[in-house]
């Protein structure tokens, strides 16, 4: 089990000279910037897409349109963040890089990303809550390729057999009651990801925020209530114990077996949902006492790392614009099953696929993980949050005790 932010933040703190070194390097002239001759390097956190995938073809076509060959490398988010820092130190950063939106502020702190406006990239029409995840001190460091968030997929057959009407699920009590009925009918209740990485925090946040949780006071009653809910579900057998190891991908694979009533997951699973072999529906994650819980804004930013050879920026910008300009964004987000960050493109998406309508409204109301001034503080908070979830669900500590420890650890490093 790898942790997303522990080595990442440690690397930032251990390379105090990185900011000034990277900033100085950007004044050099044109050239290869460490990339292979005649090719532009492109890193993304999509190792699941091989060279034959629609995504890889889209990236390659954008290189062709810019008059170059793109050498794409997909790696998981953990490796991408760490390797980005190392490559910047070595003066060998990729030309274009997609990073998870909370990582942007950390990379900016390390001084290795260019401002979007310095590259001539237009961010003026992007939804504020989406561009905000990659904005520091009024400047955007990249452009969101799209956005996604979380909801509850449900298996219509499983719910019907258990006598559960999904329209009646309004809060935690009615959801738990539905899970109990499903279990009594011989099926599994709900699966999600509680793994000890950012994916675990991402999946926990709707429940945390849905109870009024505050990331600056994780051990307040709201946070404790959310963690107690998950712990109770495991104790009652309403959720499997392997949520502790589940990524969002393996959690989806469990739901796709057809044995589960609910699966917490995101827009990126829509294509897989269509192939699942059973009828499904989607409902918003309920708040503790009703209403829809706030959900986190997910998705990546297309960024252009600082290079020693600034002559490469013009082509890098062409590649970025090919992926995120209004004229091509629909194709990009359709390929990735993302919701576009532009209202006009969102409208086109819904016209083509009406099932995206609830996702568009969910993304519009989603909350950035680094918002409310958290910025670069978020990674440390998130690490303590997922550690608390792991501790409580594994039986190591009570929900209150786990979150007390998390809050104390965060406060001691603030």
mmCIF file of C-alpha atoms in Angstrom:
data_model
loop_
_atom_site.group_PDB
_atom_site.id
_atom_site.type_symbol
_atom_site.label_atom_id
_atom_site.label_comp_id
_atom_site.label_asym_id
_atom_site.label_seq_id
_atom_site.Cartn_x
_atom_site.Cartn_y
_atom_site.Cartn_z
ATOM 1 C CA UNK A 1 0.000 0.000 0.000
ATOM 2 C CA UNK A 2 1.583 3.256 -1.114
ATOM 3 C CA UNK A 3 0.815 6.644 0.368
ATOM 4 C CA UNK A 4 0.316 9.521 -2.027
ATOM 5 C CA UNK A 5 1.523 12.496 -0.054
ATOM 6 C CA UNK A 6 3.991 11.306 2.585
ATOM 7 C CA UNK A 7 6.962 10.890 0.208
ATOM 8 C CA UNK A 8 5.708 13.716 -1.973
ATOM 9 C CA UNK A 9 5.644 16.371 0.742
ATOM 10 C CA UNK A 10 8.871 15.055 2.215
ATOM 11 C CA UNK A 11 10.535 15.525 -1.142
ATOM 12 C CA UNK A 12 9.292 19.116 -1.358
ATOM 13 C CA UNK A 13 10.579 19.913 2.103
ATOM 14 C CA UNK A 14 13.897 18.244 1.414
ATOM 15 C CA UNK A 15 14.526 20.284 -1.725
ATOM 16 C CA UNK A 16 14.393 23.807 -0.430
ATOM 17 C CA UNK A 17 16.647 24.997 -3.248
ATOM 18 C CA UNK A 18 14.326 23.603 -5.882
ATOM 19 C CA UNK A 19 12.172 26.715 -6.189
ATOM 20 C CA UNK A 20 15.021 29.075 -6.951
ATOM 21 C CA UNK A 21 16.825 26.572 -9.132
ATOM 22 C CA UNK A 22 13.758 25.896 -11.224
ATOM 23 C CA UNK A 23 12.924 29.568 -11.517
ATOM 24 C CA UNK A 24 16.440 30.362 -12.736
ATOM 25 C CA UNK A 25 16.388 27.535 -15.234
ATOM 26 C CA UNK A 26 13.438 29.036 -17.061
ATOM 27 C CA UNK A 27 15.578 31.873 -18.371
ATOM 28 C CA UNK A 28 17.647 29.597 -20.617
ATOM 29 C CA UNK A 29 17.211 29.592 -24.349
ATOM 30 C CA UNK A 30 15.416 27.184 -26.640
ATOM 31 C CA UNK A 31 16.308 23.537 -27.008
ATOM 32 C CA UNK A 32 15.322 20.096 -25.914
ATOM 33 C CA UNK A 33 14.780 20.699 -22.202
ATOM 34 C CA UNK A 34 15.992 17.185 -21.536
ATOM 35 C CA UNK A 35 13.358 15.547 -23.731
ATOM 36 C CA UNK A 36 14.122 13.113 -26.500
ATOM 37 C CA UNK A 37 15.143 14.831 -29.726
ATOM 38 C CA UNK A 38 12.169 15.372 -31.995
ATOM 39 C CA UNK A 39 9.728 14.219 -29.320
ATOM 40 C CA UNK A 40 7.802 15.966 -26.564
ATOM 41 C CA UNK A 41 7.320 14.135 -23.296
ATOM 42 C CA UNK A 42 3.865 13.858 -21.766
ATOM 43 C CA UNK A 43 3.153 12.368 -18.344
ATOM 44 C CA UNK A 44 -0.288 11.503 -17.031
ATOM 45 C CA UNK A 45 -1.773 9.511 -14.115
ATOM 46 C CA UNK A 46 -3.569 7.054 -16.388
ATOM 47 C CA UNK A 47 -1.503 3.850 -16.451
ATOM 48 C CA UNK A 48 -4.701 1.964 -17.307
ATOM 49 C CA UNK A 49 -4.613 3.428 -20.823
ATOM 50 C CA UNK A 50 -2.156 1.692 -23.137
ATOM 51 C CA UNK A 51 -0.995 2.861 -26.556
ATOM 52 C CA UNK A 52 -4.073 1.382 -28.239
ATOM 53 C CA UNK A 53 -6.533 3.325 -26.047
ATOM 54 C CA UNK A 54 -8.613 6.248 -27.253
ATOM 55 C CA UNK A 55 -6.843 8.490 -24.742
ATOM 56 C CA UNK A 56 -3.346 7.599 -25.962
ATOM 57 C CA UNK A 57 -4.444 8.153 -29.548
ATOM 58 C CA UNK A 58 -5.892 11.536 -28.615
ATOM 59 C CA UNK A 59 -2.611 12.633 -27.035
ATOM 60 C CA UNK A 60 -0.650 11.379 -30.042
ATOM 61 C CA UNK A 61 -2.959 13.221 -32.443
ATOM 62 C CA UNK A 62 -2.474 16.450 -30.516
ATOM 63 C CA UNK A 63 1.266 16.034 -30.961
ATOM 64 C CA UNK A 64 0.812 15.469 -34.668
ATOM 65 C CA UNK A 65 -1.340 18.606 -34.905
ATOM 66 C CA UNK A 66 1.485 20.533 -33.220
ATOM 67 C CA UNK A 67 4.003 19.107 -35.666
ATOM 68 C CA UNK A 68 5.827 16.823 -33.227
ATOM 69 C CA UNK A 69 5.803 13.317 -31.822
ATOM 70 C CA UNK A 70 4.566 12.904 -28.266
ATOM 71 C CA UNK A 71 6.197 10.338 -26.018
ATOM 72 C CA UNK A 72 3.510 9.580 -23.446
ATOM 73 C CA UNK A 73 4.120 7.864 -20.108
ATOM 74 C CA UNK A 74 1.256 6.842 -17.822
ATOM 75 C CA UNK A 75 1.998 6.211 -14.152
ATOM 76 C CA UNK A 76 0.005 6.250 -10.940
ATOM 77 C CA UNK A 77 -0.435 9.527 -9.104
ATOM 78 C CA UNK A 78 2.082 8.647 -6.410
ATOM 79 C CA UNK A 79 4.883 7.950 -8.868
ATOM 80 C CA UNK A 80 4.007 10.918 -11.044
ATOM 81 C CA UNK A 81 4.273 13.414 -8.195
ATOM 82 C CA UNK A 82 7.542 12.041 -6.891
ATOM 83 C CA UNK A 83 9.119 11.714 -10.327
ATOM 84 C CA UNK A 84 8.022 15.238 -11.238
ATOM 85 C CA UNK A 85 9.998 16.626 -8.303
ATOM 86 C CA UNK A 86 13.033 14.507 -9.096
ATOM 87 C CA UNK A 87 12.929 15.378 -12.796
ATOM 88 C CA UNK A 88 12.726 19.088 -11.953
ATOM 89 C CA UNK A 89 15.816 18.782 -9.761
ATOM 90 C CA UNK A 90 17.651 17.076 -12.602
ATOM 91 C CA UNK A 91 16.500 19.588 -15.209
ATOM 92 C CA UNK A 92 14.633 16.872 -17.073
ATOM 93 C CA UNK A 93 10.978 17.653 -16.455
ATOM 94 C CA UNK A 94 8.386 16.474 -18.987
ATOM 95 C CA UNK A 95 7.096 19.026 -21.474
ATOM 96 C CA UNK A 96 3.453 18.535 -20.488
ATOM 97 C CA UNK A 97 2.110 16.882 -17.370
ATOM 98 C CA UNK A 98 -1.345 16.037 -16.038
ATOM 99 C CA UNK A 99 -1.594 16.102 -12.249
ATOM 100 C CA UNK A 100 -4.388 15.530 -9.746
ATOM 101 C CA UNK A 101 -5.750 18.950 -8.821
ATOM 102 C CA UNK A 102 -4.660 19.001 -5.132
ATOM 103 C CA UNK A 103 -1.088 18.284 -6.229
ATOM 104 C CA UNK A 104 -0.923 21.530 -8.212
ATOM 105 C CA UNK A 105 -0.396 23.701 -5.125
ATOM 106 C CA UNK A 106 2.407 21.442 -3.901
ATOM 107 C CA UNK A 107 4.198 21.573 -7.248
ATOM 108 C CA UNK A 108 3.765 25.345 -7.345
ATOM 109 C CA UNK A 109 5.328 25.567 -3.903
ATOM 110 C CA UNK A 110 8.280 23.634 -5.310
ATOM 111 C CA UNK A 111 8.520 26.170 -8.150
ATOM 112 C CA UNK A 112 8.201 23.748 -11.044
ATOM 113 C CA UNK A 113 5.034 24.855 -12.858
ATOM 114 C CA UNK A 114 4.455 27.739 -15.255
ATOM 115 C CA UNK A 115 1.514 30.099 -14.860
ATOM 116 C CA UNK A 116 -1.191 29.549 -17.445
ATOM 117 C CA UNK A 117 -1.279 33.228 -18.393
ATOM 118 C CA UNK A 118 2.484 33.278 -19.044
ATOM 119 C CA UNK A 119 1.917 30.587 -21.658
ATOM 120 C CA UNK A 120 -1.059 32.366 -23.215
ATOM 121 C CA UNK A 121 -3.542 29.778 -21.966
ATOM 122 C CA UNK A 122 -7.029 31.210 -21.446
ATOM 123 C CA UNK A 123 -8.842 30.184 -18.244
ATOM 124 C CA UNK A 124 -11.420 33.004 -18.140
ATOM 125 C CA UNK A 125 -14.464 30.886 -19.050
ATOM 126 C CA UNK A 126 -13.773 27.936 -16.747
ATOM 127 C CA UNK A 127 -16.120 27.391 -13.803
ATOM 128 C CA UNK A 128 -14.637 29.116 -10.723
ATOM 129 C CA UNK A 129 -14.848 26.082 -8.422
ATOM 130 C CA UNK A 130 -12.989 23.978 -10.987
ATOM 131 C CA UNK A 131 -10.183 26.383 -11.909
ATOM 132 C CA UNK A 132 -9.913 27.338 -8.251
ATOM 133 C CA UNK A 133 -8.329 23.992 -7.397
ATOM 134 C CA UNK A 134 -5.241 24.997 -9.375
ATOM 135 C CA UNK A 135 -5.175 28.704 -8.569
ATOM 136 C CA UNK A 136 -2.771 30.272 -6.069
ATOM 137 C CA UNK A 137 -2.580 33.977 -5.291
ATOM 138 C CA UNK A 138 -4.842 34.742 -8.220
ATOM 139 C CA UNK A 139 -2.832 32.829 -10.810
ATOM 140 C CA UNK A 140 -3.826 29.532 -12.426
ATOM 141 C CA UNK A 141 -0.999 27.051 -12.895
ATOM 142 C CA UNK A 142 -2.431 24.972 -15.685
ATOM 143 C CA UNK A 143 -5.864 24.251 -17.070
ATOM 144 C CA UNK A 144 -8.349 21.625 -15.855
ATOM 145 C CA UNK A 145 -8.831 18.930 -18.447
ATOM 146 C CA UNK A 146 -12.229 18.198 -16.969
ATOM 147 C CA UNK A 147 -13.854 17.483 -13.676
ATOM 148 C CA UNK A 148 -15.448 14.571 -11.952
ATOM 149 C CA UNK A 149 -16.921 13.813 -8.591
ATOM 150 C CA UNK A 150 -18.646 11.071 -6.633
ATOM 151 C CA UNK A 151 -22.143 9.640 -6.327
ATOM 152 C CA UNK A 152 -23.719 6.297 -5.477
ATOM 153 C CA UNK A 153 -24.270 3.835 -8.286
ATOM 154 C CA UNK A 154 -26.940 1.268 -7.478
ATOM 155 C CA UNK A 155 -27.934 -2.100 -8.888
ATOM 156 C CA UNK A 156 -31.638 -1.970 -9.727
ATOM 157 C CA UNK A 157 -32.074 -5.747 -9.579
ATOM 158 C CA UNK A 158 -30.526 -6.054 -6.131
ATOM 159 C CA UNK A 159 -32.627 -3.225 -4.711
ATOM 160 C CA UNK A 160 -35.835 -4.532 -6.254
ATOM 161 C CA UNK A 161 -35.253 -8.022 -4.826
ATOM 162 C CA UNK A 162 -34.697 -6.478 -1.387
ATOM 163 C CA UNK A 163 -37.801 -4.305 -1.617
ATOM 164 C CA UNK A 164 -35.819 -1.046 -1.570
ATOM 165 C CA UNK A 165 -36.933 2.054 -3.446
ATOM 166 C CA UNK A 166 -33.849 4.230 -4.103
ATOM 167 C CA UNK A 167 -36.077 7.321 -4.148
ATOM 168 C CA UNK A 168 -36.676 6.755 -0.443
ATOM 169 C CA UNK A 169 -33.011 7.128 0.455
ATOM 170 C CA UNK A 170 -32.805 10.637 1.861
ATOM 171 C CA UNK A 171 -30.229 10.489 4.670
ATOM 172 C CA UNK A 172 -27.855 8.143 6.478
ATOM 173 C CA UNK A 173 -30.623 6.425 8.414
ATOM 174 C CA UNK A 174 -32.616 5.496 5.303
ATOM 175 C CA UNK A 175 -29.460 4.416 3.492
ATOM 176 C CA UNK A 176 -28.384 2.171 6.370
ATOM 177 C CA UNK A 177 -31.878 0.708 6.522
ATOM 178 C CA UNK A 178 -31.664 -0.069 2.800
ATOM 179 C CA UNK A 179 -28.309 -1.787 3.290
ATOM 180 C CA UNK A 180 -29.753 -3.915 6.079
ATOM 181 C CA UNK A 181 -32.643 -5.017 3.853
ATOM 182 C CA UNK A 182 -30.219 -5.919 1.082
ATOM 183 C CA UNK A 183 -28.119 -8.000 3.467
ATOM 184 C CA UNK A 184 -31.244 -9.771 4.745
ATOM 185 C CA UNK A 185 -32.090 -10.621 1.128
ATOM 186 C CA UNK A 186 -28.721 -12.346 0.727
ATOM 187 C CA UNK A 187 -26.780 -9.681 -1.154
ATOM 188 C CA UNK A 188 -23.980 -7.270 -0.250
ATOM 189 C CA UNK A 189 -24.665 -3.701 0.802
ATOM 190 C CA UNK A 190 -22.136 -1.075 -0.278
ATOM 191 C CA UNK A 191 -18.559 -0.979 -1.464
ATOM 192 C CA UNK A 192 -16.177 1.973 -1.507
ATOM 193 C CA UNK A 193 -12.490 2.808 -1.237
ATOM 194 C CA UNK A 194 -10.987 3.443 2.198
ATOM 195 C CA UNK A 195 -7.403 2.763 1.136
ATOM 196 C CA UNK A 196 -4.568 4.643 2.818
ATOM 197 C CA UNK A 197 -3.990 7.092 -0.027
ATOM 198 C CA UNK A 198 -5.656 10.199 -1.415
ATOM 199 C CA UNK A 199 -8.314 7.944 -2.960
ATOM 200 C CA UNK A 200 -9.430 6.977 0.539
ATOM 201 C CA UNK A 201 -9.693 10.593 1.652
ATOM 202 C CA UNK A 202 -11.489 11.524 -1.573
ATOM 203 C CA UNK A 203 -14.145 8.870 -0.960
ATOM 204 C CA UNK A 204 -14.534 9.736 2.707
ATOM 205 C CA UNK A 205 -14.987 13.479 2.206
ATOM 206 C CA UNK A 206 -18.674 13.398 1.099
ATOM 207 C CA UNK A 207 -19.586 11.644 4.353
ATOM 208 C CA UNK A 208 -17.276 13.891 6.368
ATOM 209 C CA UNK A 209 -18.633 17.087 4.811
ATOM 210 C CA UNK A 210 -22.158 15.648 4.781
ATOM 211 C CA UNK A 211 -22.044 15.617 8.582
ATOM 212 C CA UNK A 212 -20.680 19.148 8.766
ATOM 213 C CA UNK A 213 -17.050 18.071 9.123
ATOM 214 C CA UNK A 214 -14.316 20.715 8.945
ATOM 215 C CA UNK A 215 -10.850 19.762 7.680
ATOM 216 C CA UNK A 216 -9.242 22.201 10.077
ATOM 217 C CA UNK A 217 -11.001 20.488 13.012
ATOM 218 C CA UNK A 218 -11.159 16.861 11.972
ATOM 219 C CA UNK A 219 -12.099 15.547 15.431
ATOM 220 C CA UNK A 220 -15.255 17.640 15.752
ATOM 221 C CA UNK A 221 -18.565 15.722 16.104
ATOM 222 C CA UNK A 222 -19.274 15.774 12.373
ATOM 223 C CA UNK A 223 -16.061 14.002 11.463
ATOM 224 C CA UNK A 224 -16.524 11.478 14.254
ATOM 225 C CA UNK A 225 -20.087 10.756 13.076
ATOM 226 C CA UNK A 226 -18.908 10.079 9.518
ATOM 227 C CA UNK A 227 -16.128 7.744 10.570
ATOM 228 C CA UNK A 228 -18.500 5.980 12.986
ATOM 229 C CA UNK A 229 -20.926 5.420 10.107
ATOM 230 C CA UNK A 230 -18.313 3.634 8.031
ATOM 231 C CA UNK A 231 -17.081 1.638 11.029
ATOM 232 C CA UNK A 232 -20.638 0.555 11.878
ATOM 233 C CA UNK A 233 -21.236 -0.579 8.313
ATOM 234 C CA UNK A 234 -18.196 -2.853 8.487
ATOM 235 C CA UNK A 235 -19.202 -4.164 11.925
ATOM 236 C CA UNK A 236 -22.686 -5.043 10.654
ATOM 237 C CA UNK A 237 -21.365 -6.653 7.478
ATOM 238 C CA UNK A 238 -23.019 -4.005 5.318
ATOM 239 C CA UNK A 239 -19.680 -3.172 3.704
ATOM 240 C CA UNK A 240 -16.765 -5.550 3.109
ATOM 241 C CA UNK A 241 -13.608 -5.368 5.189
ATOM 242 C CA UNK A 242 -11.546 -5.182 2.028
ATOM 243 C CA UNK A 243 -12.542 -1.525 1.639
ATOM 244 C CA UNK A 244 -9.324 -0.962 3.613
ATOM 245 C CA UNK A 245 -7.357 -2.133 0.578
ATOM 246 C CA UNK A 246 -9.799 -1.119 -2.134
ATOM 247 C CA UNK A 247 -8.757 1.463 -4.671
ATOM 248 C CA UNK A 248 -11.583 3.125 -6.556
ATOM 249 C CA UNK A 249 -10.873 0.688 -9.386
ATOM 250 C CA UNK A 250 -11.055 -2.476 -7.275
ATOM 251 C CA UNK A 251 -14.103 -1.125 -5.481
ATOM 252 C CA UNK A 252 -15.780 -0.714 -8.863
ATOM 253 C CA UNK A 253 -14.798 -4.239 -9.817
ATOM 254 C CA UNK A 254 -16.625 -5.473 -6.703
ATOM 255 C CA UNK A 255 -19.746 -3.528 -7.605
ATOM 256 C CA UNK A 256 -19.543 -4.826 -11.179
ATOM 257 C CA UNK A 257 -19.902 -8.423 -9.937
ATOM 258 C CA UNK A 258 -23.606 -7.688 -9.489
ATOM 259 C CA UNK A 259 -23.569 -8.757 -5.831
ATOM 260 C CA UNK A 260 -23.635 -5.278 -4.332
ATOM 261 C CA UNK A 261 -26.519 -2.846 -3.976
ATOM 262 C CA UNK A 262 -24.379 0.291 -3.977
ATOM 263 C CA UNK A 263 -20.950 1.407 -5.087
ATOM 264 C CA UNK A 264 -19.478 4.816 -4.352
ATOM 265 C CA UNK A 265 -17.666 5.934 -7.474
ATOM 266 C CA UNK A 266 -17.368 8.637 -10.074
ATOM 267 C CA UNK A 267 -18.169 9.789 -13.570
ATOM 268 C CA UNK A 268 -15.142 7.949 -14.912
ATOM 269 C CA UNK A 269 -16.976 4.650 -14.406
ATOM 270 C CA UNK A 270 -19.891 5.500 -16.695
ATOM 271 C CA UNK A 271 -18.495 3.533 -19.624
ATOM 272 C CA UNK A 272 -17.920 0.539 -17.365
ATOM 273 C CA UNK A 273 -21.409 0.883 -15.906
ATOM 274 C CA UNK A 274 -22.862 0.518 -19.375
ATOM 275 C CA UNK A 275 -20.958 -2.760 -19.751
ATOM 276 C CA UNK A 276 -21.796 -4.138 -16.300
ATOM 277 C CA UNK A 277 -24.550 -6.419 -17.533
ATOM 278 C CA UNK A 278 -27.222 -5.236 -15.093
ATOM 279 C CA UNK A 279 -29.477 -2.169 -14.924
ATOM 280 C CA UNK A 280 -28.065 0.588 -12.755
ATOM 281 C CA UNK A 281 -29.042 3.982 -11.442
ATOM 282 C CA UNK A 282 -27.311 6.885 -9.717
ATOM 283 C CA UNK A 283 -28.270 8.886 -6.636
ATOM 284 C CA UNK A 284 -26.466 11.666 -4.833
ATOM 285 C CA UNK A 285 -24.586 10.769 -1.666
ATOM 286 C CA UNK A 286 -26.948 11.778 1.145
ATOM 287 C CA UNK A 287 -26.035 14.111 3.971
ATOM 288 C CA UNK A 288 -26.308 12.860 7.537
ATOM 289 C CA UNK A 289 -29.696 14.481 8.123
ATOM 290 C CA UNK A 290 -30.862 14.841 4.549
ATOM 291 C CA UNK A 291 -30.060 16.647 1.347
ATOM 292 C CA UNK A 292 -27.094 15.981 -0.891
ATOM 293 C CA UNK A 293 -23.700 15.851 0.750
ATOM 294 C CA UNK A 294 -21.004 18.159 -0.615
ATOM 295 C CA UNK A 295 -18.687 16.133 -2.822
ATOM 296 C CA UNK A 296 -15.051 16.828 -3.705
ATOM 297 C CA UNK A 297 -13.994 18.152 -7.066
ATOM 298 C CA UNK A 298 -11.870 15.588 -8.840
ATOM 299 C CA UNK A 299 -9.937 15.691 -12.053
ATOM 300 C CA UNK A 300 -6.561 16.683 -13.370
ATOM 301 C CA UNK A 301 -4.886 19.872 -14.552
ATOM 302 C CA UNK A 302 -2.834 20.008 -17.726
ATOM 303 C CA UNK A 303 0.361 21.770 -16.729
ATOM 304 C CA UNK A 304 3.576 22.853 -18.414
ATOM 305 C CA UNK A 305 6.556 22.309 -16.109
ATOM 306 C CA UNK A 306 9.412 24.800 -15.980
ATOM 307 C CA UNK A 307 12.132 23.932 -18.506
ATOM 308 C CA UNK A 308 15.737 25.020 -18.883
ATOM 309 C CA UNK A 309 15.012 25.461 -22.577
ATOM 310 C CA UNK A 310 12.076 27.836 -22.853
ATOM 311 C CA UNK A 311 11.941 27.461 -26.637
ATOM 312 C CA UNK A 312 9.833 24.349 -26.112
ATOM 313 C CA UNK A 313 6.953 26.192 -24.465
ATOM 314 C CA UNK A 314 5.282 27.233 -27.736
ATOM 315 C CA UNK A 315 4.780 23.641 -28.884
ATOM 316 C CA UNK A 316 3.833 22.477 -25.374
ATOM 317 C CA UNK A 317 1.140 25.157 -25.330
ATOM 318 C CA UNK A 318 -0.177 23.929 -28.683
ATOM 319 C CA UNK A 319 -0.471 20.410 -27.283
ATOM 320 C CA UNK A 320 -2.311 21.703 -24.203
ATOM 321 C CA UNK A 321 -4.685 23.812 -26.295
ATOM 322 C CA UNK A 322 -5.418 20.804 -28.493
ATOM 323 C CA UNK A 323 -6.660 18.958 -25.416
ATOM 324 C CA UNK A 324 -8.539 21.739 -23.617
ATOM 325 C CA UNK A 325 -9.673 24.364 -26.142
ATOM 326 C CA UNK A 326 -13.480 24.698 -26.461
ATOM 327 C CA UNK A 327 -13.370 23.250 -29.975
ATOM 328 C CA UNK A 328 -11.699 20.020 -28.853
ATOM 329 C CA UNK A 329 -12.648 19.701 -25.188
ATOM 330 C CA UNK A 330 -15.783 17.694 -25.949
ATOM 331 C CA UNK A 331 -13.711 14.948 -27.554
ATOM 332 C CA UNK A 332 -11.200 14.953 -24.699
ATOM 333 C CA UNK A 333 -13.796 14.708 -21.934
ATOM 334 C CA UNK A 334 -15.847 12.132 -23.808
ATOM 335 C CA UNK A 335 -12.705 10.005 -24.048
ATOM 336 C CA UNK A 336 -12.059 10.310 -20.298
ATOM 337 C CA UNK A 337 -15.711 10.253 -19.133
ATOM 338 C CA UNK A 338 -15.175 13.649 -17.506
ATOM 339 C CA UNK A 339 -17.492 16.600 -17.155
ATOM 340 C CA UNK A 340 -16.126 19.580 -19.076
ATOM 341 C CA UNK A 341 -15.042 22.657 -17.091
ATOM 342 C CA UNK A 342 -16.887 24.949 -19.526
ATOM 343 C CA UNK A 343 -20.655 25.456 -19.341
ATOM 344 C CA UNK A 344 -21.053 25.531 -23.137
ATOM 345 C CA UNK A 345 -19.326 22.169 -23.524
ATOM 346 C CA UNK A 346 -21.295 20.712 -20.605
ATOM 347 C CA UNK A 347 -24.479 21.617 -22.478
ATOM 348 C CA UNK A 348 -23.224 19.709 -25.522
ATOM 349 C CA UNK A 349 -22.373 16.722 -23.337
ATOM 350 C CA UNK A 350 -25.891 16.551 -21.889
ATOM 351 C CA UNK A 351 -27.424 16.926 -25.347
ATOM 352 C CA UNK A 352 -25.456 13.897 -26.473
ATOM 353 C CA UNK A 353 -25.968 11.868 -23.298
ATOM 354 C CA UNK A 354 -28.838 12.796 -20.952
ATOM 355 C CA UNK A 355 -27.453 10.514 -18.226
ATOM 356 C CA UNK A 356 -24.725 13.109 -17.620
ATOM 357 C CA UNK A 357 -27.195 15.718 -16.377
ATOM 358 C CA UNK A 358 -26.971 14.822 -12.653
ATOM 359 C CA UNK A 359 -23.194 14.701 -12.900
ATOM 360 C CA UNK A 360 -23.052 18.202 -14.399
ATOM 361 C CA UNK A 361 -25.073 19.613 -11.504
ATOM 362 C CA UNK A 362 -22.961 17.664 -9.001
ATOM 363 C CA UNK A 363 -19.722 19.044 -10.438
ATOM 364 C CA UNK A 364 -21.124 22.569 -10.391
ATOM 365 C CA UNK A 365 -21.786 22.269 -6.657
ATOM 366 C CA UNK A 366 -18.635 20.313 -5.803
ATOM 367 C CA UNK A 367 -16.091 21.591 -3.304
ATOM 368 C CA UNK A 368 -12.374 21.840 -3.964
ATOM 369 C CA UNK A 369 -10.187 19.869 -1.607
ATOM 370 C CA UNK A 370 -7.671 22.702 -1.340
ATOM 371 C CA UNK A 371 -10.340 25.426 -1.072
ATOM 372 C CA UNK A 372 -11.072 27.677 1.902
ATOM 373 C CA UNK A 373 -7.447 28.657 2.108
ATOM 374 C CA UNK A 374 -6.098 25.148 2.687
ATOM 375 C CA UNK A 375 -3.837 25.173 -0.378
ATOM 376 C CA UNK A 376 -0.597 23.362 0.351
ATOM 377 C CA UNK A 377 -1.851 22.437 3.822
ATOM 378 C CA UNK A 378 -4.296 19.976 2.309
ATOM 379 C CA UNK A 379 -1.858 17.116 1.559
ATOM 380 C CA UNK A 380 -0.787 16.858 5.218
ATOM 381 C CA UNK A 381 -4.405 17.052 6.393
ATOM 382 C CA UNK A 382 -5.475 14.419 3.881
ATOM 383 C CA UNK A 383 -2.723 12.053 4.971
ATOM 384 C CA UNK A 384 -3.874 12.287 8.571
ATOM 385 C CA UNK A 385 -7.492 11.835 7.492
ATOM 386 C CA UNK A 386 -6.865 8.626 5.555
ATOM 387 C CA UNK A 387 -4.654 7.379 8.387
ATOM 388 C CA UNK A 388 -7.516 7.950 10.829
ATOM 389 C CA UNK A 389 -9.936 6.096 8.560
ATOM 390 C CA UNK A 390 -7.561 3.159 8.319
ATOM 391 C CA UNK A 391 -6.991 3.132 12.082
ATOM 392 C CA UNK A 392 -10.677 3.200 12.978
ATOM 393 C CA UNK A 393 -11.858 0.694 10.379
ATOM 394 C CA UNK A 394 -9.108 -1.780 11.220
ATOM 395 C CA UNK A 395 -10.046 -1.619 14.908
ATOM 396 C CA UNK A 396 -6.842 0.060 16.020
ATOM 397 C CA UNK A 397 -8.621 3.066 17.520
ATOM 398 C CA UNK A 398 -12.110 4.389 18.071
ATOM 399 C CA UNK A 399 -13.333 6.964 15.539
ATOM 400 C CA UNK A 400 -12.925 9.693 18.136
ATOM 401 C CA UNK A 401 -9.455 8.512 19.108
ATOM 402 C CA UNK A 402 -8.318 8.157 15.513
ATOM 403 C CA UNK A 403 -9.452 11.657 14.610
ATOM 404 C CA UNK A 404 -8.013 13.125 17.816
ATOM 405 C CA UNK A 405 -4.635 11.706 16.802
ATOM 406 C CA UNK A 406 -5.072 13.040 13.266
ATOM 407 C CA UNK A 407 -5.915 16.522 14.488
ATOM 408 C CA UNK A 408 -2.994 16.596 16.909
ATOM 409 C CA UNK A 409 -0.591 15.482 14.198
ATOM 410 C CA UNK A 410 -1.873 18.143 11.804
ATOM 411 C CA UNK A 411 -1.643 20.862 14.437
ATOM 412 C CA UNK A 412 1.925 19.924 15.343
ATOM 413 C CA UNK A 413 3.041 20.349 11.733
ATOM 414 C CA UNK A 414 1.135 23.531 10.968
#
